[in-house]
Short mmCIF file of C-alpha atoms and ligand atoms in Angstrom, two decimals:
data_model
loop_
_atom_site.label_atom_id
_atom_site.label_comp_id
_atom_site.label_asym_id
_atom_site.label_seq_id
_atom_site.Cartn_x
_atom_site.Cartn_y
_atom_site.Cartn_z
CA UNK A 1453 3.40 -12.32 -28.61
CA UNK A 1454 5.92 -9.72 -29.86
CA UNK A 1455 5.33 -6.10 -30.86
CA UNK A 1456 5.37 -7.12 -34.52
CA UNK A 1457 2.34 -9.47 -34.29
CA UNK A 1458 -1.23 -8.18 -34.37
CA UNK A 1459 -3.67 -9.27 -31.66
CA UNK A 1460 -6.72 -11.20 -32.69
CA UNK A 1461 -9.85 -9.04 -32.47
CA UNK A 1462 -11.98 -11.59 -30.62
CA UNK A 1463 -13.17 -10.58 -27.14
CA UNK A 1464 -11.42 -13.64 -25.66
CA UNK A 1465 -8.01 -12.41 -26.76
CA UNK A 1466 -7.61 -9.98 -23.89
CA UNK A 1467 -8.27 -10.01 -20.15
CA UNK A 1468 -10.04 -6.91 -18.75
CA UNK A 1469 -7.90 -5.39 -16.03
CA UNK A 1470 -5.26 -8.03 -16.87
CA UNK A 1471 -7.23 -10.40 -14.59
CA UNK A 1472 -5.59 -13.81 -14.48
CA UNK A 1473 -2.66 -12.71 -16.67
CA UNK A 1474 0.82 -13.77 -15.55
CA UNK A 1475 2.81 -10.63 -16.40
CA UNK A 1476 6.27 -11.61 -15.19
CA UNK A 1477 8.37 -13.57 -12.70
CA UNK A 1478 9.25 -12.66 -9.13
CA UNK A 1479 11.21 -14.28 -6.31
CA UNK A 1480 9.85 -11.83 -3.72
CA UNK A 1481 6.33 -12.99 -2.92
CA UNK A 1482 3.92 -15.79 -3.76
CA UNK A 1483 0.13 -15.94 -3.33
CA UNK A 1484 -0.20 -19.52 -4.48
CA UNK A 1485 -2.19 -21.28 -1.75
CA UNK A 1486 -0.97 -19.02 1.03
CA UNK A 1487 0.90 -15.73 1.18
CA UNK A 1488 4.68 -16.07 1.48
CA UNK A 1489 7.47 -13.48 1.47
CA UNK A 1490 10.56 -15.03 -0.12
CA UNK A 1491 9.27 -18.46 0.84
CA UNK A 1492 8.34 -17.64 4.46
CA UNK A 1493 4.66 -17.95 5.42
CA UNK A 1494 3.08 -14.61 6.36
CA UNK A 1495 1.68 -15.87 9.67
CA UNK A 1496 4.88 -16.07 11.78
CA UNK A 1497 6.23 -12.90 10.15
CA UNK A 1498 3.03 -11.04 11.04
CA UNK A 1499 2.96 -12.41 14.57
CA UNK A 1500 6.56 -11.28 15.12
CA UNK A 1501 5.46 -7.86 13.78
CA UNK A 1502 9.05 -6.77 13.12
CA UNK A 1503 8.91 -4.47 10.09
CA UNK A 1504 12.69 -4.09 9.85
CA UNK A 1505 13.11 -7.87 9.74
CA UNK A 1506 10.60 -8.17 6.91
CA UNK A 1507 11.91 -5.17 4.96
CA UNK A 1508 15.41 -6.69 5.18
CA UNK A 1509 14.05 -10.04 3.97
CA UNK A 1510 12.28 -8.44 1.01
CA UNK A 1511 15.24 -6.32 -0.03
CA UNK A 1512 18.14 -8.65 0.74
CA UNK A 1513 16.45 -12.01 0.11
CA UNK A 1514 17.22 -13.62 3.50
CA UNK A 1515 16.15 -13.06 7.10
CA UNK A 1516 18.73 -10.92 8.93
CA UNK A 1517 20.89 -12.04 11.83
CA UNK A 1518 20.56 -9.85 14.94
CA UNK A 1519 23.68 -7.92 13.90
CA UNK A 1520 22.44 -7.41 10.34
CA UNK A 1521 19.04 -6.30 11.59
CA UNK A 1522 20.62 -3.81 14.00
CA UNK A 1523 22.77 -2.24 11.27
CA UNK A 1524 19.83 -2.16 8.82
CA UNK A 1525 17.58 -0.43 11.40
CA UNK A 1526 20.34 2.12 12.05
CA UNK A 1527 20.61 2.89 8.30
CA UNK A 1528 16.82 3.38 8.09
CA UNK A 1529 16.87 5.69 11.13
CA UNK A 1530 19.67 7.70 9.53
CA UNK A 1531 17.50 8.14 6.43
CA UNK A 1532 14.62 9.32 8.64
CA UNK A 1533 16.83 11.92 10.34
CA UNK A 1534 18.48 13.21 7.18
CA UNK A 1535 15.63 14.67 5.18
CA UNK A 1536 17.03 17.33 2.87
CA UNK A 1537 16.06 20.81 4.08
CA UNK A 1538 15.09 21.82 0.51
CA UNK A 1539 12.41 19.09 0.59
CA UNK A 1540 11.11 20.21 3.98
CA UNK A 1541 11.03 23.83 2.77
CA UNK A 1542 9.09 22.75 -0.29
CA UNK A 1543 6.52 20.87 1.84
CA UNK A 1544 6.31 23.81 4.28
CA UNK A 1545 5.34 26.13 1.43
CA UNK A 1546 2.75 23.67 0.16
CA UNK A 1547 1.35 23.20 3.69
CA UNK A 1548 1.05 26.97 4.12
CA UNK A 1549 -0.73 27.25 0.75
CA UNK A 1550 -3.06 24.28 1.30
CA UNK A 1551 -2.92 22.67 4.77
CA UNK A 1552 -5.92 20.45 3.97
CA UNK A 1553 -4.13 18.75 1.05
CA UNK A 1554 -4.09 14.96 1.22
CA UNK A 1555 -1.01 13.47 2.95
CA UNK A 1556 -0.89 11.04 0.01
CA UNK A 1557 -0.30 14.00 -2.31
CA UNK A 1558 2.33 15.31 0.10
CA UNK A 1559 4.13 11.95 0.02
CA UNK A 1560 3.97 11.78 -3.76
CA UNK A 1561 5.40 15.30 -4.02
CA UNK A 1562 7.90 14.65 -1.23
CA UNK A 1563 9.35 11.53 -2.85
CA UNK A 1564 9.52 13.35 -6.16
CA UNK A 1565 11.41 16.22 -4.48
CA UNK A 1566 13.73 13.72 -2.74
CA UNK A 1567 14.50 12.26 -6.17
CA UNK A 1568 15.31 15.71 -7.51
CA UNK A 1569 17.85 16.48 -4.80
CA UNK A 1570 19.24 12.93 -4.47
CA UNK A 1571 22.90 12.69 -5.27
CA UNK A 1572 22.45 8.97 -5.99
CA UNK A 1573 19.71 9.38 -8.60
CA UNK A 1574 21.28 7.14 -11.23
CA UNK A 1575 23.01 4.40 -9.26
CA UNK A 1576 24.90 1.90 -11.29
CA UNK A 1577 25.13 -1.16 -9.07
CA UNK A 1578 22.87 -3.48 -7.13
CA UNK A 1579 24.49 -2.33 -3.87
CA UNK A 1580 23.83 1.31 -4.74
CA UNK A 1581 20.17 0.52 -5.44
CA UNK A 1582 19.88 -1.29 -2.09
CA UNK A 1583 21.41 1.74 -0.32
CA UNK A 1584 18.96 4.04 -2.09
CA UNK A 1585 16.04 1.80 -1.06
CA UNK A 1586 17.18 1.68 2.57
CA UNK A 1587 17.44 5.46 2.69
CA UNK A 1588 13.92 5.81 1.26
CA UNK A 1589 12.60 3.35 3.88
CA UNK A 1590 13.55 5.91 6.52
CA UNK A 1591 12.84 9.06 4.55
CA UNK A 1592 9.24 8.22 3.65
CA UNK A 1593 7.85 7.77 7.22
CA UNK A 1594 9.76 10.89 8.27
CA UNK A 1595 8.23 12.78 5.33
CA UNK A 1596 4.76 11.71 6.42
CA UNK A 1597 5.33 12.82 10.02
CA UNK A 1598 6.87 16.10 8.82
CA UNK A 1599 3.88 16.82 6.59
CA UNK A 1600 1.43 16.19 9.46
CA UNK A 1601 3.38 18.68 11.61
CA UNK A 1602 3.55 21.28 8.86
CA UNK A 1603 -0.12 20.95 7.91
CA UNK A 1604 -1.03 21.47 11.60
CA UNK A 1605 1.17 24.57 11.76
CA UNK A 1606 3.75 22.92 14.06
CA UNK A 1607 7.51 22.88 13.59
CA UNK A 1608 8.78 19.53 12.31
CA UNK A 1609 9.50 17.27 15.31
CA UNK A 1610 12.55 15.03 15.70
CA UNK A 1611 12.46 11.37 14.61
CA UNK A 1612 12.29 9.20 17.77
CA UNK A 1613 14.60 6.33 18.71
CA UNK A 1614 13.51 2.73 18.10
CA UNK A 1615 11.97 0.66 15.31
CA UNK A 1616 10.00 2.32 12.50
CA UNK A 1617 6.65 1.06 13.85
CA UNK A 1618 7.09 2.53 17.31
CA UNK A 1619 8.73 5.76 16.05
CA UNK A 1620 6.08 6.46 13.40
CA UNK A 1621 3.21 5.70 15.78
CA UNK A 1622 4.70 8.10 18.30
CA UNK A 1623 5.20 10.81 15.66
CA UNK A 1624 1.66 10.49 14.29
CA UNK A 1625 -0.21 10.30 17.60
CA UNK A 1626 2.08 12.52 19.67
CA UNK A 1627 2.05 9.85 22.40
CA UNK A 1628 4.50 7.21 23.53
CA UNK A 1629 2.76 3.98 22.42
CA UNK A 1630 2.40 0.97 24.72
CA UNK A 1631 4.29 -2.21 23.76
CA UNK A 1632 0.97 -3.79 22.64
CA UNK A 1633 0.07 -0.81 20.47
CA UNK A 1634 3.51 -0.74 18.84
CA UNK A 1635 3.29 -4.52 18.28
CA UNK A 1636 -0.04 -4.53 16.44
CA UNK A 1637 1.01 -1.47 14.42
CA UNK A 1638 4.17 -3.37 13.45
CA UNK A 1639 2.00 -6.30 12.40
CA UNK A 1640 -0.02 -4.07 10.05
CA UNK A 1641 3.23 -2.83 8.47
CA UNK A 1642 4.36 -6.42 7.92
CA UNK A 1643 1.00 -7.35 6.38
CA UNK A 1644 1.01 -4.32 4.10
CA UNK A 1645 4.69 -4.71 3.14
CA UNK A 1646 4.37 -6.77 -0.03
CA UNK A 1647 1.80 -8.34 -2.32
CA UNK A 1648 3.27 -9.45 -5.62
CA UNK A 1649 2.01 -7.78 -8.85
CA UNK A 1650 -0.66 -5.52 -7.35
CA UNK A 1651 -1.51 -2.31 -9.26
CA UNK A 1652 1.01 -0.02 -7.54
CA UNK A 1653 3.89 -2.51 -7.66
CA UNK A 1654 3.21 -3.23 -11.31
CA UNK A 1655 3.16 0.53 -11.95
CA UNK A 1656 6.58 0.88 -10.29
CA UNK A 1657 7.98 -2.03 -12.30
CA UNK A 1658 6.58 -0.59 -15.54
CA UNK A 1659 8.17 2.79 -14.85
CA UNK A 1660 11.65 1.43 -14.11
CA UNK A 1661 11.40 -1.03 -17.03
CA UNK A 1662 11.90 2.02 -19.29
CA UNK A 1663 15.28 2.66 -17.65
CA UNK A 1664 13.81 5.31 -15.35
CA UNK A 1665 14.94 5.72 -11.72
CA UNK A 1666 13.75 4.36 -8.35
CA UNK A 1667 12.20 7.64 -7.16
CA UNK A 1668 10.11 7.89 -10.34
CA UNK A 1669 8.92 4.30 -9.81
CA UNK A 1670 7.90 5.07 -6.22
CA UNK A 1671 6.14 8.32 -7.20
CA UNK A 1672 4.04 6.40 -9.74
CA UNK A 1673 3.33 3.66 -7.22
CA UNK A 1674 2.07 6.18 -4.66
CA UNK A 1675 -0.28 7.59 -7.28
CA UNK A 1676 -1.63 4.12 -8.02
CA UNK A 1677 -2.00 3.20 -4.36
CA UNK A 1678 -4.05 6.30 -3.64
CA UNK A 1679 -7.11 5.05 -5.52
CA UNK A 1680 -10.03 3.64 -3.48
CA UNK A 1681 -9.95 0.29 -5.32
CA UNK A 1682 -6.37 -0.18 -4.05
CA UNK A 1683 -4.79 1.39 -0.92
CA UNK A 1684 -7.31 4.19 -0.59
CA UNK A 1685 -9.85 1.59 0.56
CA UNK A 1686 -8.58 1.60 4.16
CA UNK A 1687 -9.62 5.24 4.63
CA UNK A 1688 -12.99 4.59 3.01
CA UNK A 1689 -13.60 1.65 5.36
CA UNK A 1690 -13.54 3.91 8.36
CA UNK A 1691 -15.67 6.55 6.64
CA UNK A 1692 -18.24 3.82 5.99
CA UNK A 1693 -18.19 2.42 9.52
CA UNK A 1694 -18.50 5.92 10.97
CA UNK A 1695 -21.36 6.77 8.61
CA UNK A 1696 -23.33 3.64 9.59
CA UNK A 1697 -22.66 4.30 13.27
CA UNK A 1698 -24.11 1.22 14.97
CA UNK A 1699 -24.80 -2.47 14.33
CA UNK A 1700 -28.61 -2.01 14.23
CA UNK A 1701 -28.25 0.24 11.16
CA UNK A 1702 -26.02 -2.16 9.21
CA UNK A 1703 -28.77 -4.04 7.37
CA UNK A 1704 -30.53 -0.94 6.03
CA UNK A 1705 -27.23 0.63 4.94
CA UNK A 1706 -26.05 -2.48 3.14
CA UNK A 1707 -29.41 -2.90 1.37
CA UNK A 1708 -28.99 0.64 0.05
CA UNK A 1709 -25.50 -0.16 -1.26
CA UNK A 1710 -26.68 -3.35 -2.95
CA UNK A 1711 -29.67 -1.57 -4.52
CA UNK A 1712 -27.39 1.17 -5.86
CA UNK A 1713 -24.87 -1.50 -7.04
CA UNK A 1714 -22.08 0.21 -5.06
CA UNK A 1715 -19.05 -1.74 -3.88
CA UNK A 1716 -18.53 -2.02 -0.14
CA UNK A 1717 -15.01 -0.91 0.70
CA UNK A 1718 -12.81 -3.48 2.42
CA UNK A 1719 -14.46 -6.48 0.71
CA UNK A 1720 -13.47 -8.55 -2.28
CA UNK A 1721 -10.09 -9.07 -3.87
CA UNK A 1722 -8.79 -9.66 -7.37
CA UNK A 1723 -6.69 -12.66 -6.34
CA UNK A 1724 -8.20 -14.03 -3.11
CA UNK A 1725 -11.64 -15.32 -3.95
CA UNK A 1726 -11.99 -17.37 -0.73
CA UNK A 1727 -10.80 -14.71 1.67
CA UNK A 1728 -7.65 -12.75 2.34
CA UNK A 1729 -5.37 -14.55 4.80
CA UNK A 1730 -4.09 -11.18 6.03
CA UNK A 1731 -7.60 -10.04 6.93
CA UNK A 1732 -8.20 -13.25 8.92
CA UNK A 1733 -4.98 -12.79 10.87
CA UNK A 1734 -5.40 -9.11 11.64
CA UNK A 1735 -9.17 -9.37 12.17
CA UNK A 1736 -8.60 -11.77 15.08
CA UNK A 1737 -5.95 -9.51 16.62
CA UNK A 1738 -8.16 -6.45 16.17
CA UNK A 1739 -11.10 -8.07 17.98
CA UNK A 1740 -8.78 -9.15 20.78
CA UNK A 1741 -7.40 -5.62 21.14
CA UNK A 1742 -10.87 -4.04 21.16
CA UNK A 1743 -12.38 -6.36 23.80
CA UNK A 1744 -13.62 -4.34 26.77
CA UNK A 1745 -12.54 -1.01 25.23
CA UNK A 1746 -14.53 1.84 23.62
CA UNK A 1747 -13.66 0.26 20.24
CA UNK A 1748 -15.85 -2.81 20.94
CA UNK A 1749 -19.11 -1.46 19.40
CA UNK A 1750 -17.27 -0.83 16.12
CA UNK A 1751 -16.20 -4.50 16.13
CA UNK A 1752 -19.85 -5.57 16.62
CA UNK A 1753 -20.79 -3.44 13.63
CA UNK A 1754 -17.92 -4.90 11.58
CA UNK A 1755 -19.02 -8.44 12.49
CA UNK A 1756 -22.58 -7.72 11.38
CA UNK A 1757 -21.43 -6.35 8.01
CA UNK A 1758 -19.02 -9.24 7.48
CA UNK A 1759 -21.76 -11.82 8.08
CA UNK A 1760 -24.13 -10.09 5.71
CA UNK A 1761 -21.54 -9.59 2.95
CA UNK A 1762 -20.75 -13.30 3.06
CA UNK A 1763 -24.39 -14.30 3.14
CA UNK A 1764 -25.62 -11.98 0.40
CA UNK A 1765 -22.59 -11.57 -1.87
CA UNK A 1766 -20.31 -14.45 -0.97
CA UNK A 1767 -17.58 -11.83 -0.37
CA UNK A 1768 -15.02 -11.82 2.46
CA UNK A 1769 -13.00 -8.90 3.82
CA UNK A 1770 -9.60 -7.90 2.56
CA UNK A 1771 -6.75 -6.51 4.70
CA UNK A 1772 -8.08 -2.94 4.61
CA UNK A 1773 -11.16 -3.98 6.60
CA UNK A 1774 -9.37 -4.80 9.89
CA UNK A 1775 -6.41 -2.44 9.27
CA UNK A 1776 -8.70 0.60 9.26
CA UNK A 1777 -10.22 -0.50 12.59
CA UNK A 1778 -6.79 -1.09 14.13
CA UNK A 1779 -5.58 2.36 13.06
CA UNK A 1780 -8.73 3.97 14.41
CA UNK A 1781 -8.35 2.14 17.75
CA UNK A 1782 -4.75 3.37 17.93
CA UNK A 1783 -6.02 6.95 17.71
CA UNK A 1784 -4.65 7.68 14.24
CA UNK A 1785 -6.43 10.21 11.99
CA UNK A 1786 -8.09 8.68 8.90
CA UNK A 1787 -5.98 10.82 6.54
CA UNK A 1788 -2.82 8.87 7.45
CA UNK A 1789 -4.25 5.36 6.91
CA UNK A 1790 -3.24 5.07 3.23
CA UNK A 1791 0.07 6.90 3.79
CA UNK A 1792 0.93 4.26 6.43
CA UNK A 1793 0.30 1.66 3.72
CA UNK A 1794 2.85 3.60 1.61
CA UNK A 1795 5.42 3.45 4.44
CA UNK A 1796 5.03 -0.34 4.64
CA UNK A 1797 4.82 -1.02 0.90
CA UNK A 1798 8.02 0.97 0.28
CA UNK A 1799 9.78 -2.29 1.18
CA UNK A 1800 7.92 -4.31 -1.43
CA UNK A 1801 8.05 -1.60 -4.10
CA UNK A 1802 11.79 -1.05 -3.79
CA UNK A 1803 12.45 -4.81 -3.77
CA UNK A 1804 10.42 -5.15 -7.00
CA UNK A 1805 12.11 -2.13 -8.58
CA UNK A 1806 15.52 -3.69 -7.91
CA UNK A 1807 14.35 -7.08 -9.18
CA UNK A 1808 12.97 -5.49 -12.37
CA UNK A 1809 16.15 -3.51 -13.01
CA UNK A 1810 18.24 -6.64 -12.39
CA UNK A 1811 16.46 -8.64 -15.11
CA UNK A 1812 14.82 -6.02 -17.26
CA UNK A 1813 12.76 -6.15 -20.38
CA UNK A 1814 10.62 -3.12 -21.30
CA UNK A 1815 7.01 -3.69 -20.14
CA UNK A 1816 4.95 -2.86 -23.17
CA UNK A 1817 1.76 -4.88 -23.75
CA UNK A 1818 -0.59 -4.65 -26.72
CA UNK A 1819 -4.14 -3.35 -26.94
CA UNK A 1820 -7.19 -4.52 -28.84
CA UNK A 1821 -8.34 -1.65 -31.06
CA UNK A 1822 -12.08 -0.99 -30.84
CA UNK A 1823 -12.38 2.49 -32.42
CA UNK A 1824 -13.72 3.64 -35.81
CA UNK A 1825 -12.82 1.68 -38.94
CA UNK A 1826 -10.15 3.13 -41.23
CA UNK A 1827 -11.29 6.44 -42.73
CA UNK A 1828 -9.86 9.23 -44.85
CA UNK A 1829 -8.45 12.44 -43.46
CA UNK A 1830 -10.38 15.57 -44.51
CA UNK A 1831 -8.46 18.88 -44.38
CA UNK A 1832 -9.91 21.38 -41.89
CA UNK A 1833 -11.06 23.79 -44.59
CA UNK A 1834 -13.21 21.08 -46.10
CA UNK A 1835 -14.90 19.91 -42.81
N1 COA B 893 -18.80 -4.91 -2.65
C1 COA B 893 -19.85 -5.32 -3.39
N2 COA B 893 -19.72 -6.08 -4.49
C2 COA B 893 -18.47 -6.41 -4.87
C3 COA B 893 -17.35 -6.02 -4.15
C4 COA B 893 -17.54 -5.25 -2.99
N3 COA B 893 -16.52 -4.84 -2.25
N4 COA B 893 -16.24 -6.52 -4.74
C5 COA B 893 -16.67 -7.19 -5.81
N5 COA B 893 -18.01 -7.13 -5.90
C6 COA B 893 -18.85 -7.73 -6.90
C7 COA B 893 -18.65 -7.02 -8.24
O1 COA B 893 -19.54 -5.91 -8.34
C8 COA B 893 -18.99 -8.12 -9.22
O2 COA B 893 -20.39 -8.24 -9.26
P1 COA B 893 -21.12 -8.58 -10.67
O3 COA B 893 -20.55 -9.89 -11.09
O4 COA B 893 -22.56 -8.61 -10.30
O5 COA B 893 -20.74 -7.47 -11.59
C9 COA B 893 -18.44 -9.35 -8.54
O6 COA B 893 -18.39 -9.06 -7.13
C10 COA B 893 -17.05 -9.74 -9.01
O7 COA B 893 -16.17 -8.68 -8.74
P2 COA B 893 -15.03 -8.24 -9.73
O8 COA B 893 -15.40 -6.92 -10.32
O9 COA B 893 -14.68 -9.33 -10.68
O10 COA B 893 -13.81 -8.02 -8.77
P3 COA B 893 -12.44 -7.44 -9.25
O11 COA B 893 -11.46 -8.54 -9.10
O12 COA B 893 -12.46 -6.76 -10.55
O13 COA B 893 -12.22 -6.29 -8.17
C11 COA B 893 -11.78 -5.23 -6.17
C12 COA B 893 -11.55 -6.48 -6.99
C13 COA B 893 -10.87 -5.28 -4.97
C14 COA B 893 -11.45 -3.99 -7.02
C15 COA B 893 -13.24 -5.16 -5.73
O14 COA B 893 -13.55 -6.30 -4.95
C16 COA B 893 -13.57 -3.89 -4.96
O15 COA B 893 -13.87 -2.86 -5.59
N6 COA B 893 -13.54 -3.96 -3.60
C17 COA B 893 -13.76 -2.75 -2.80
C18 COA B 893 -12.50 -1.91 -2.73
C19 COA B 893 -11.45 -2.51 -1.85
O16 COA B 893 -11.73 -2.95 -0.75
N7 COA B 893 -10.22 -2.46 -2.34
C20 COA B 893 -9.07 -2.98 -1.64
C21 COA B 893 -8.55 -4.20 -2.32
S1 COA B 893 -7.27 -4.99 -1.40
#
């Protein structure tokens, strides 16, 4: 349908929330049957847990050789170490004014400020867009770590050596992570990296389809991801688990939610109606990691809720359900759970932004009017 045709006014002529609507083409990710990034099944990518490898694949279209991966990781690390001081000063002032502000708001503001000072704001070529995306892949985790320092009243610490997963985990916990901790954290970044036309990615594509720039697309995407029906769910999952406290209280709590017709965070998905493959993968790893540790009771509680959600609602967990538990077990504060999702999804967002710009047509759907019938204007003096 083109802009010049009118939509039919029947209820069947639109899909609420665009459910089931194919809104474009992509070569980046497919959810048909199983989840694949550029044709590769998610399972081996997640088990390898190498975020740089996956970010390279999403952006460049092919898996990197060892040399390509090394150079790519070095470019990301350079981005992380070269945050413009004007942006840090801006965040420092905001942290002093409101240290309890959400790190998601700090990231949204920080990326916007990066866009304002970027010398490459209007790149002309595909290569320039890739370079801009690679720089952002390093700048965004460094922004997050910087904000957490500033909000705690600390000077901004240096960006550590090593892959993004290990470096970010170290910056956010203040501890040198074990190899196992860095590995499972890397796996969560891989699982969060990309997911086709989700709300935030579609937002980013819509923004750049107007001819706007990459930073503006990412700022909009961060705003979309923040909501509890999208990325914000991973923080809510832990709030819920903490509020219930123990497995013996799960039944009463869930009955209350059902009676109040409230959604249970971490369950259900717009696309996966028979379960989210990412949740299955990470759920198994999470249980393995928690065995024999202080995190084990939380896993018992999670198991109880999962069984009851399936039994009563036929709903299975999505990725946020195990990711929140993994982050909690790694000692991360809840306020950084969704920002970590941002760090990972930067790879998918920027890949989609570049794909959209490379084959652009303005995204501009139609609406079905349901307001008052045509009526005559009455001048204000006569009302
Ligand atoms: N808890 C309880 N009930 C849920 C639910 C949940 N997490 N998710 C869906 N449902 C129910 C809906 O209320 C609806 O019930 P109804 O038919 O009686 O009205 C039914 O399942 C169908 O859900 P629907 O609204 O069609 O799902 P959707 O595709 O529009 O929404 C989500 C998908 C993700 C927004 C939704 O499942 C949700 O809100 N989940 C919790 C938030 C979350 O975890 N988000 C992260 C997503 S990755």
